[in-house]
Coordinates of C-alpha atoms in Angstrom, one line a residue:
M280 CA -33.2 35.5 3.2
D281 CA -36.1 35.9 5.6
M282 CA -33.8 37.0 8.4
D283 CA -32.7 40.2 6.2
T284 CA -35.9 40.9 5.3
D285 CA -37.1 40.8 9.5
M286 CA -34.4 43.2 10.1
V287 CA -35.5 45.8 7.1
E288 CA -39.0 45.8 8.3
N289 CA -37.7 45.9 12.0
D290 CA -35.5 49.2 11.5
A291 CA -38.5 50.6 9.3
P292 CA -39.8 52.7 12.5
S293 CA -36.4 53.9 13.6
A294 CA -35.5 55.1 9.5
T295 CA -39.0 57.0 9.5
S296 CA -38.9 58.4 12.8
P297 CA -36.1 61.5 11.6
F298 CA -38.1 62.3 8.6
L299 CA -41.5 62.1 10.8
L300 CA -40.1 64.6 13.4
R301 CA -37.8 67.0 11.3
S302 CA -40.9 67.2 8.6
T303 CA -43.1 68.0 11.5
A304 CA -41.0 70.3 13.4
S305 CA -40.4 72.2 10.2
S306 CA -44.2 72.8 9.2
A307 CA -45.0 73.9 13.1
F308 CA -41.9 76.6 13.0
I309 CA -42.7 77.7 9.4
F310 CA -46.5 78.2 10.6
A311 CA -45.5 79.8 14.0
D312 CA -42.7 82.2 12.0
K313 CA -45.2 83.5 9.4
S314 CA -47.0 85.3 12.7
F315 CA -44.0 86.3 14.2
F316 CA -42.7 87.6 11.0
N317 CA -45.5 89.9 10.5
L318 CA -44.7 91.1 14.3
A319 CA -41.3 91.4 13.6
E320 CA -41.4 94.0 10.9
R321 CA -43.4 96.6 13.3
F322 CA -41.4 96.0 16.4
K323 CA -37.8 96.0 15.2
P324 CA -36.1 94.7 18.4
L325 CA -38.1 91.2 17.6
E326 CA -36.1 91.0 14.5
I327 CA -33.3 89.7 17.0
I328 CA -35.4 87.3 18.5
R329 CA -36.9 86.0 15.7
Y330 CA -33.1 85.2 14.1
V331 CA -32.1 83.5 17.2
L332 CA -35.0 81.2 17.2
I333 CA -34.3 80.5 13.3
T334 CA -30.6 79.6 14.5
S335 CA -31.9 77.2 17.2
F336 CA -34.3 76.0 15.2
L337 CA -31.8 74.7 12.1
F338 CA -29.6 73.8 15.1
F339 CA -32.1 71.6 16.3
L340 CA -33.1 69.9 12.7
R341 CA -29.1 69.1 12.3
L342 CA -28.8 67.7 15.9
V343 CA -32.0 65.4 15.0
S344 CA -30.1 64.2 11.9
F345 CA -26.8 63.2 13.9
L346 CA -28.7 61.5 16.3
F347 CA -30.6 59.5 14.6
A348 CA -27.8 58.5 11.9
A349 CA -25.4 57.3 14.7
D350 CA -28.3 54.8 15.5
L351 CA -29.1 53.5 12.7
P352 CA -27.4 49.8 11.4
P353 CA -25.4 49.8 8.2
K354 CA -28.3 47.8 6.9
S355 CA -30.5 50.6 7.1
Q356 CA -28.8 53.0 5.2
P357 CA -29.6 54.2 1.6
R358 CA -28.4 52.0 -0.9
F359 CA -27.4 55.7 -2.9
S360 CA -26.5 58.4 -1.5
T361 CA -25.7 61.9 -2.6
F362 CA -22.6 62.9 -4.6
N363 CA -19.7 62.9 -2.4
P364 CA -16.1 64.9 -3.8
R365 CA -14.4 62.9 -1.6
K366 CA -15.0 59.6 -3.3
S367 CA -14.4 61.4 -6.7
N368 CA -12.2 64.6 -7.3
D369 CA -12.2 63.4 -11.4
L370 CA -14.8 65.9 -13.0
Y371 CA -15.4 63.5 -15.3
A372 CA -15.5 60.5 -12.9
V373 CA -18.2 58.1 -13.3
T374 CA -18.9 54.3 -11.5
S375 CA -18.3 50.9 -12.3
G376 CA -15.2 50.2 -14.8
V377 CA -16.9 51.9 -17.8
D378 CA -15.1 55.3 -17.5
D379 CA -12.2 54.0 -19.2
S380 CA -14.0 54.5 -22.5
G381 CA -14.0 57.4 -24.9
I382 CA -17.6 57.5 -25.2
S383 CA -18.5 57.5 -21.2
R384 CA -15.6 60.2 -20.6
A385 CA -17.4 62.5 -23.6
L386 CA -21.2 62.1 -22.0
S387 CA -19.9 63.1 -18.7
Q388 CA -18.2 65.8 -19.8
V389 CA -21.2 67.3 -21.9
L390 CA -23.5 66.4 -18.8
S391 CA -21.1 68.5 -16.7
I392 CA -21.1 71.5 -19.1
V393 CA -24.9 71.3 -19.6
T394 CA -24.8 71.8 -15.6
D395 CA -22.4 74.6 -15.7
L396 CA -23.5 76.8 -18.4
P397 CA -26.3 79.2 -17.5
V398 CA -29.8 78.8 -19.7
S399 CA -29.2 82.3 -20.7
S400 CA -26.1 81.2 -22.8
R401 CA -26.5 80.5 -26.5
K402 CA -24.5 77.6 -25.9
Y403 CA -26.7 75.9 -23.8
A404 CA -29.3 74.1 -26.2
I405 CA -26.6 73.2 -28.4
V406 CA -24.9 71.6 -25.6
R407 CA -28.1 69.9 -24.1
S408 CA -29.1 68.7 -27.4
L409 CA -25.6 67.1 -28.0
A410 CA -26.3 65.5 -24.6
E411 CA -29.8 63.9 -25.9
R412 CA -28.2 62.7 -29.0
L413 CA -25.2 60.9 -27.5
I414 CA -27.9 59.0 -24.8
E415 CA -30.1 58.3 -27.7
E416 CA -27.6 56.7 -29.6
N417 CA -26.3 54.8 -26.7
R418 CA -29.9 53.2 -26.0
R419 CA -30.0 52.4 -29.6
E420 CA -27.1 50.4 -30.0
D421 CA -29.1 48.1 -27.0
T422 CA -25.6 46.6 -25.7
H423 CA -24.8 46.0 -22.7
G424 CA -21.7 48.1 -22.8
L425 CA -23.3 51.1 -23.5
R426 CA -26.1 50.5 -21.3
E427 CA -23.7 50.6 -18.6
V428 CA -22.5 53.9 -20.0
N429 CA -25.9 55.5 -20.2
R430 CA -26.5 54.0 -16.3
A431 CA -23.1 55.1 -14.8
V432 CA -23.1 58.4 -16.3
L433 CA -26.7 59.4 -16.1
S434 CA -26.8 58.2 -12.3
S435 CA -23.7 60.2 -11.6
A436 CA -25.2 63.5 -13.2
F437 CA -28.2 63.0 -11.2
S438 CA -26.3 62.6 -8.0
R439 CA -24.3 65.4 -8.7
T440 CA -27.0 67.9 -9.5
L441 CA -28.5 66.8 -6.5
C442 CA -25.7 68.0 -4.7
S443 CA -25.4 71.2 -6.3
L444 CA -29.3 72.0 -5.9
E445 CA -28.6 71.6 -2.2
A446 CA -25.7 74.2 -1.9
A447 CA -27.7 76.4 -4.4
M448 CA -30.6 76.0 -1.9
V449 CA -28.4 76.7 1.0
E450 CA -27.2 79.8 -0.7
L451 CA -30.6 81.2 -1.1
G452 CA -31.5 80.7 2.4
K453 CA -28.2 82.5 3.4
D454 CA -29.1 85.5 1.3
R455 CA -32.9 85.7 2.8
V456 CA -31.7 86.0 5.9
G457 CA -28.7 88.4 4.9
A458 CA -30.7 91.8 5.9
G459 CA -30.5 90.9 9.7
P460 CA -28.3 92.4 12.3
A461 CA -24.4 91.1 11.8
P462 CA -24.0 89.2 14.9
V463 CA -27.0 87.2 14.3
Q464 CA -26.6 86.9 10.9
Y465 CA -22.9 85.3 11.4
L466 CA -24.6 82.6 13.3
V467 CA -27.6 82.2 10.4
K468 CA -25.0 81.8 8.2
R469 CA -22.9 78.8 10.1
V470 CA -26.1 76.8 10.7
L471 CA -27.3 77.5 7.1
R472 CA -23.4 76.1 6.2
A473 CA -23.6 73.3 8.6
V474 CA -27.7 72.4 7.1
G475 CA -25.9 71.3 3.6
S476 CA -22.2 71.0 4.1
V477 CA -21.7 67.8 5.5
R478 CA -18.7 67.4 3.3
D479 CA -16.0 69.8 3.9
E480 CA -16.0 70.6 -0.2
S481 CA -19.6 72.1 0.2
V482 CA -17.8 75.7 0.2
N483 CA -16.2 75.2 -3.0
R484 CA -19.0 73.7 -4.6
R485 CA -21.5 77.0 -3.9
E486 CA -18.3 79.1 -5.4
D487 CA -19.0 77.3 -8.4
V488 CA -23.0 77.3 -8.3
N489 CA -22.4 81.3 -8.1
R490 CA -19.7 81.2 -10.8
S491 CA -21.7 79.1 -13.1
G492 CA -25.0 81.4 -12.9
N493 CA -26.7 78.4 -11.5
P494 CA -30.0 79.3 -10.2
A495 CA -31.7 76.3 -8.2
E496 CA -34.6 76.4 -10.7
K497 CA -32.3 75.4 -13.7
L498 CA -30.9 72.6 -11.2
A499 CA -34.3 71.7 -10.3
A500 CA -35.5 71.4 -13.8
E501 CA -32.3 69.9 -14.9
L502 CA -32.9 66.7 -12.6
L503 CA -36.5 66.5 -14.0
W504 CA -34.9 65.9 -17.3
L505 CA -32.1 63.5 -16.2
A506 CA -34.8 61.7 -14.6
E507 CA -36.8 61.3 -17.7
K508 CA -33.7 60.1 -19.5
M509 CA -32.8 57.4 -16.6
V510 CA -36.6 56.0 -17.0
V511 CA -36.0 55.9 -20.9
C512 CA -33.0 54.1 -20.4
G513 CA -34.8 51.4 -18.1
F514 CA -33.1 52.3 -15.0
G515 CA -35.3 55.2 -13.4
E516 CA -35.4 52.7 -9.9
E517 CA -31.9 54.4 -9.6
A518 CA -33.2 57.9 -9.8
V519 CA -36.0 56.9 -7.8
E520 CA -33.9 55.9 -4.6
R521 CA -31.8 58.7 -5.1
W522 CA -34.3 61.2 -4.7
A523 CA -36.2 59.3 -1.8
S524 CA -32.8 59.9 -0.2
A525 CA -32.2 63.1 -0.5
S526 CA -33.8 64.0 2.6
N527 CA -31.5 67.5 3.3
L528 CA -33.2 68.8 0.0
A529 CA -36.9 67.8 1.1
S530 CA -36.3 69.5 4.5
L531 CA -34.7 72.8 2.7
S532 CA -37.5 72.7 0.1
L533 CA -40.0 73.5 2.4
L534 CA -38.4 77.3 3.0
A535 CA -37.9 77.5 -0.7
E536 CA -39.3 80.3 -2.5
P537 CA -42.7 79.2 -4.3
R538 CA -41.6 78.6 -8.2
L539 CA -38.4 76.4 -6.6
Q540 CA -40.8 74.5 -4.9
G541 CA -43.0 73.9 -7.7
S542 CA -40.4 72.6 -9.5
L543 CA -39.5 70.2 -7.0
V544 CA -43.2 69.0 -7.1
R545 CA -42.9 68.5 -10.8
V546 CA -39.8 66.3 -10.0
S547 CA -41.5 64.5 -7.0
A548 CA -44.8 63.7 -8.9
F549 CA -42.8 62.3 -12.1
L550 CA -40.7 60.1 -9.5
F551 CA -43.4 58.9 -7.3
K552 CA -45.7 57.6 -10.7
Q553 CA -42.6 55.9 -12.0
A554 CA -42.3 54.5 -8.4
R555 CA -45.7 52.9 -8.8
E556 CA -45.4 51.9 -12.4
M557 CA -42.0 50.1 -11.8
E558 CA -43.4 48.6 -8.6
L559 CA -46.6 47.3 -10.4
A560 CA -44.0 45.6 -13.5
S561 CA -42.0 44.2 -10.6
E562 CA -45.2 42.1 -8.7
E563 CA -45.9 41.0 -12.5
T564 CA -42.4 39.6 -13.0
G565 CA -41.7 38.9 -9.4
E566 CA -38.4 40.4 -9.9
G567 CA -37.1 43.1 -7.9
N568 CA -36.1 43.3 -3.8
E569 CA -39.9 43.9 -1.9
A570 CA -37.9 44.6 1.2
S571 CA -35.9 47.4 -0.4
R572 CA -38.9 48.7 -2.3
K573 CA -40.8 49.1 0.8
Q574 CA -38.0 51.2 2.1
T575 CA -37.5 53.3 -0.4
K576 CA -41.5 53.9 -0.6
M577 CA -41.2 55.1 2.9
K578 CA -38.3 57.4 2.7
M579 CA -39.9 59.0 -0.5
L580 CA -43.6 59.5 1.2
M581 CA -42.0 60.9 4.3
S582 CA -39.7 63.2 2.4
W583 CA -41.6 64.8 0.0
L584 CA -45.5 64.6 1.0
P585 CA -44.6 67.6 3.0
L586 CA -43.9 69.7 -0.1
L587 CA -46.7 68.3 -2.2
C588 CA -49.1 69.8 0.7
Q589 CA -47.2 72.9 0.8
A590 CA -46.1 73.9 -2.4
T591 CA -49.1 76.3 -3.8
N592 CA -50.4 75.0 -7.2
G593 CA -51.3 78.7 -7.7
T594 CA -54.0 79.6 -10.2
D595 CA -52.7 81.9 -13.3
A596 CA -49.8 79.2 -13.8
P597 CA -50.6 76.2 -11.7
V598 CA -47.8 73.7 -11.1
L599 CA -49.6 70.4 -12.3
G600 CA -52.8 70.3 -14.3
I601 CA -56.0 69.2 -12.8
S602 CA -55.9 65.6 -14.4
E603 CA -52.0 65.6 -12.9
R604 CA -53.0 66.7 -9.7
A605 CA -55.6 63.7 -9.7
E606 CA -53.5 61.1 -11.3
L607 CA -50.9 61.9 -8.3
E608 CA -53.3 61.7 -5.8
K609 CA -54.7 58.3 -7.3
V610 CA -51.0 57.1 -7.0
L611 CA -50.2 57.9 -3.8
E612 CA -53.6 56.3 -2.3
E613 CA -52.3 53.4 -3.9
T614 CA -48.6 53.6 -2.8
V615 CA -49.8 54.3 1.0
E616 CA -52.4 51.1 0.7
T617 CA -49.1 48.7 -0.2
L618 CA -47.7 49.6 3.2
E619 CA -47.7 47.9 6.1
H620 CA -50.6 49.5 8.9
K621 CA -48.5 50.9 11.1
E622 CA -46.1 52.6 8.7
Q623 CA -49.7 53.5 7.1
E624 CA -50.6 55.4 10.4
Q625 CA -47.1 57.4 10.2
V626 CA -47.5 58.5 6.6
L627 CA -51.3 59.6 6.8
S628 CA -50.3 60.9 10.4
L629 CA -47.8 63.3 8.8
W630 CA -50.2 63.9 6.0
L631 CA -52.9 65.2 8.1
H632 CA -50.4 67.4 10.3
H633 CA -49.2 69.2 6.6
F634 CA -52.3 69.1 4.8
A635 CA -54.3 70.7 8.0
H636 CA -52.0 73.3 8.6
C637 CA -51.7 74.5 4.4
P638 CA -54.6 76.9 4.3
S639 CA -54.0 77.7 0.6
S640 CA -53.9 74.3 -0.6
D641 CA -56.1 71.2 -0.6
W642 CA -53.8 69.2 -2.5
P643 CA -53.5 66.1 -2.4
N644 CA -56.7 64.9 -0.7
L645 CA -56.1 61.7 1.0
H646 CA -59.1 61.6 3.1
A647 CA -60.1 58.1 1.5
S648 CA -56.9 56.5 2.4
Y649 CA -57.0 57.9 6.2
S650 CA -60.7 56.8 6.2
R651 CA -60.1 53.5 5.1
W652 CA -57.1 53.1 8.1
C653 CA -59.3 54.4 10.6
T654 CA -61.9 51.6 9.3
D655 CA -58.8 49.0 9.9
S656 CA -57.7 50.3 13.0
R657 CA -61.5 49.7 14.5
K658 CA -61.3 46.2 13.1
L659 CA -57.8 45.1 14.5
L660 CA -59.1 46.7 18.1
L661 CA -62.0 44.6 18.0
L662 CA -60.2 41.9 16.8
H663 CA -57.7 41.8 19.6

């Protein structure tokens, strides 16, 4: 057991390196692109240069992902991954042997319809209400079989929605660069397709998104709804781990529209709080895998902290209220303090970089955590 723990701890720096490199590079590129975009509007020939730079940068992000993925040992791979259509071609398939029951197939079908229907449909509220009723009735029965039904079906729906949201965001990215010159536009579309389409079936998924009229904001709102249901049913840890592992989605979120960023901030805020609450509960009971929790915390911070810094909160319609922002800041500070000294350095260095390059936002403010880390660093230097 100690040997496994040491292996996980030794792999942590290599596992978080791609997150740090990709997030830092994304922030620097976005900051530089804002000025270059203004110049390109005034000098049309610069538009071609700008699209070539975007293409090269997205190719670089993809290359970094592949290089680091090849170096990681199997032990460091995430416990949960996004939904893979190759592993399940059945629209209503769920995991772990409960899919042969009628109630599990019914709940899975209802959740799939919720994802497919546009919010404007008059049937959307009816079907979503039916899904909530089925989930709640299963939970009230308080039997192992029905708990497993809720766990398997909701977890599958959460992963499927994550995958659909990623595909929808790639489509939005393609639309934003659609005004470019034809040859360059073709290259940019190819790169954007590569970012969100590791799977061969991703093109079909994007067509499904377009056909059903699912905007990315709707999918993000449904992710929050599914995460809340998973927490109520007692397996929020699975939602936390899946969200922490969604590094591609986190990278795409930095280029998203402000309203979509706001929706993703709400999901991140909710799951950061749940992760902290579950960690405190595990410490009291002594249950759970501490090494796995630490790895999940690092992945979640390295993936989603840049979005928290960059997403605009707005004044007319803030994403989070004043009390909510203060509460999340406290959660982030407590989470950072539970990490090892070197891990704290990685997280706080990432925070400082994005915090400093986002003039429109002063949140989250982790100055206190950064000051404590600097003080501890001085003490370590004096001891050695």
